Tab-separated table of C-alpha atoms in Angstrom:
chain	number	residue	atom	x	y	z
A	12	MET	CA	-105.661	-88.935	-172.552
A	13	ASN	CA	-109.289	-89.723	-171.844
A	14	ARG	CA	-110.483	-92.913	-170.122
A	15	LYS	CA	-111.680	-94.614	-173.296
A	16	THR	CA	-108.335	-94.094	-175.053
A	17	LEU	CA	-106.436	-95.248	-171.979
A	18	PHE	CA	-108.629	-98.362	-171.719
A	19	CYS	CA	-108.050	-99.233	-175.406
A	20	PHE	CA	-104.306	-98.663	-175.048
A	21	LEU	CA	-104.034	-100.885	-171.954
A	22	THR	CA	-106.184	-103.606	-173.519
A	23	ALA	CA	-103.995	-103.631	-176.633
A	24	LEU	CA	-100.854	-103.763	-174.494
A	25	ILE	CA	-102.172	-106.707	-172.474
A	26	MET	CA	-103.105	-108.562	-175.657
A	27	ILE	CA	-99.595	-108.071	-177.029
A	28	PHE	CA	-98.057	-109.545	-173.868
A	29	VAL	CA	-100.475	-112.480	-173.833
A	30	LEU	CA	-99.836	-113.318	-177.493
A	31	ALA	CA	-96.074	-112.979	-177.073
A	32	ASP	CA	-96.164	-115.294	-174.061
A	33	CYS	CA	-98.235	-117.920	-175.870
A	34	SER	CA	-96.044	-117.992	-178.947
A	35	GLY	CA	-92.875	-118.522	-176.886
A	36	LYS	CA	-94.181	-121.394	-174.792
A	37	ASN	CA	-93.420	-125.000	-175.473
A	38	SER	CA	-96.518	-126.970	-176.177
A	39	GLY	CA	-95.048	-130.067	-174.584
A	40	GLY	CA	-94.808	-133.579	-175.910
A	41	ASN	CA	-97.527	-135.611	-177.550
A	42	ILE	CA	-98.751	-138.428	-175.282
A	43	ASP	CA	-101.998	-139.206	-177.097
A	44	ASN	CA	-101.220	-142.690	-178.436
A	45	VAL	CA	-98.713	-144.251	-176.051
A	46	GLN	CA	-98.484	-148.034	-176.296
A	47	ILE	CA	-98.080	-149.862	-172.986
A	48	PRO	CA	-97.428	-153.565	-173.504
A	49	ASP	CA	-98.369	-156.069	-170.833
A	50	TRP	CA	-95.652	-156.644	-168.284
A	51	LYS	CA	-94.690	-159.651	-166.230
A	52	PRO	CA	-96.220	-159.376	-162.741
A	53	SER	CA	-93.827	-157.776	-160.285
A	54	GLU	CA	-92.975	-159.064	-156.844
A	55	ILE	CA	-91.776	-155.551	-155.940
A	56	TYR	CA	-94.561	-153.280	-157.216
A	57	SER	CA	-98.277	-153.684	-157.650
A	58	ASP	CA	-99.841	-153.056	-161.051
A	59	SER	CA	-101.248	-149.796	-159.694
A	60	ASP	CA	-97.736	-148.727	-158.597
A	61	ILE	CA	-96.445	-149.359	-162.111
A	62	GLU	CA	-99.423	-147.627	-163.723
A	63	ALA	CA	-98.862	-144.606	-161.469
A	64	ALA	CA	-95.210	-144.549	-162.579
A	65	PHE	CA	-96.346	-144.596	-166.227
A	66	GLN	CA	-98.634	-141.641	-165.525
A	67	THR	CA	-95.792	-139.705	-163.874
A	68	VAL	CA	-93.660	-140.195	-166.987
A	69	LYS	CA	-96.545	-139.201	-169.276
A	70	ASP	CA	-97.178	-136.060	-167.239
A	71	TYR	CA	-93.527	-135.019	-167.347
A	72	PHE	CA	-93.129	-135.836	-171.029
A	73	GLY	CA	-96.352	-134.018	-171.888
A	74	ASN	CA	-95.123	-130.880	-170.147
A	75	GLU	CA	-91.438	-130.890	-171.077
A	76	PHE	CA	-90.739	-132.704	-174.352
A	77	ASP	CA	-91.840	-130.173	-176.942
A	78	GLY	CA	-91.652	-131.495	-180.479
A	79	CYS	CA	-91.595	-135.138	-179.354
A	80	THR	CA	-94.136	-137.958	-179.472
A	81	LEU	CA	-94.107	-140.618	-176.760
A	82	THR	CA	-94.793	-143.953	-178.470
A	83	LYS	CA	-94.165	-146.612	-175.827
A	84	LEU	CA	-93.761	-147.081	-172.080
A	85	SER	CA	-92.733	-150.321	-170.427
A	86	TYR	CA	-91.813	-151.737	-167.059
A	87	PRO	CA	-88.463	-153.537	-167.505
A	88	GLY	CA	-89.230	-156.068	-164.814
A	89	ASP	CA	-87.896	-156.984	-161.422
A	90	THR	CA	-84.535	-157.887	-162.977
A	91	TYR	CA	-83.781	-154.171	-162.547
A	92	ALA	CA	-84.204	-154.454	-158.749
A	93	ASP	CA	-80.513	-153.732	-158.066
A	94	GLU	CA	-80.760	-150.585	-160.175
A	95	PHE	CA	-83.931	-149.574	-158.307
A	96	ASP	CA	-82.022	-149.878	-155.037
A	97	GLU	CA	-79.068	-147.855	-156.358
A	98	TRP	CA	-81.318	-145.016	-157.536
A	99	ALA	CA	-83.241	-144.997	-154.250
A	100	GLU	CA	-79.981	-144.753	-152.327
A	101	GLN	CA	-78.605	-142.014	-154.595
A	102	TYR	CA	-81.719	-139.888	-154.085
A	103	ASP	CA	-82.196	-140.810	-150.411
A	104	ALA	CA	-85.622	-142.251	-151.162
A	105	ASP	CA	-87.554	-145.226	-149.873
A	106	GLU	CA	-88.148	-146.612	-153.355
A	107	ALA	CA	-87.178	-146.081	-156.963
A	108	ILE	CA	-88.426	-147.479	-160.238
A	109	VAL	CA	-87.116	-147.382	-163.784
A	110	ILE	CA	-89.533	-147.050	-166.681
A	111	LEU	CA	-88.358	-147.502	-170.266
A	112	SER	CA	-89.742	-145.522	-173.176
A	113	SER	CA	-89.552	-144.947	-176.892
A	114	PHE	CA	-90.280	-141.603	-178.488
A	115	ASP	CA	-89.947	-139.797	-181.785
A	116	VAL	CA	-88.382	-136.366	-182.209
A	117	ASP	CA	-89.608	-134.008	-184.913
A	118	SER	CA	-87.435	-131.793	-187.115
A	119	SER	CA	-87.068	-129.202	-184.325
A	120	GLY	CA	-84.936	-131.524	-182.206
A	121	GLY	CA	-87.179	-130.946	-179.199
A	122	ASP	CA	-85.421	-128.435	-176.968
A	123	GLY	CA	-82.293	-128.641	-179.112
A	124	SER	CA	-80.618	-131.373	-177.067
A	125	LEU	CA	-82.129	-134.231	-179.076
A	126	ASN	CA	-81.352	-135.386	-182.601
A	127	PRO	CA	-83.946	-134.008	-185.053
A	128	ASP	CA	-86.053	-136.529	-186.966
A	129	SER	CA	-84.944	-139.434	-184.800
A	130	THR	CA	-86.312	-142.152	-182.545
A	131	TYR	CA	-85.057	-142.856	-179.042
A	132	ASP	CA	-85.571	-146.388	-177.695
A	133	ASP	CA	-84.986	-147.741	-174.185
A	134	TRP	CA	-84.828	-144.202	-172.766
A	135	LYS	CA	-84.827	-144.559	-168.970
A	136	TRP	CA	-87.036	-142.609	-166.597
A	137	ILE	CA	-85.943	-142.645	-162.961
A	138	LEU	CA	-88.718	-142.108	-160.438
A	139	ILE	CA	-88.555	-142.126	-156.661
A	140	ARG	CA	-91.023	-142.000	-153.810
A	141	ASN	CA	-91.088	-141.964	-150.038
A	142	ASP	CA	-93.591	-143.531	-147.668
A	143	SER	CA	-95.432	-145.135	-150.611
A	144	GLY	CA	-96.443	-141.657	-151.771
A	145	ASN	CA	-96.557	-140.374	-155.332
A	146	TRP	CA	-93.801	-141.091	-157.803
A	147	GLU	CA	-91.486	-138.175	-158.523
A	148	HIS	CA	-89.398	-137.811	-161.672
A	149	VAL	CA	-85.722	-137.236	-160.815
A	150	ASP	CA	-83.788	-138.147	-163.956
A	151	HIS	CA	-84.050	-139.484	-167.484
A	152	GLY	CA	-81.818	-140.515	-170.364
A	153	TYR	CA	-79.602	-143.421	-171.341
């Protein structure tokens, strides 16, 4: 086999692997038009803390929720403070926050664990952080 033939063969083989990899990947969830209603000022978290939590949820959803469209994010308010404390204790963290969301699922059912062609409301996102660092997603669901 001469060099030119070998080069063409290897190039074709690489292209096959690249195309196969791309077609099998999840594209992630759609986060383009998320509504974020105003929230009552918190005595626990600053607005920037809450906004950073929203971004953490959007990042996770955008990477992991293939076939889904995030429609709304909200801060449930300081009335969830006891739940924040419970989650922080469970994950041995300094702080925790709960963010609520609504999202639509397309006919694929997302990763197969969600109901196709449905809407999920009041879906909880549990985030933790230590030393006032970045929020980290640790759990989600009802």
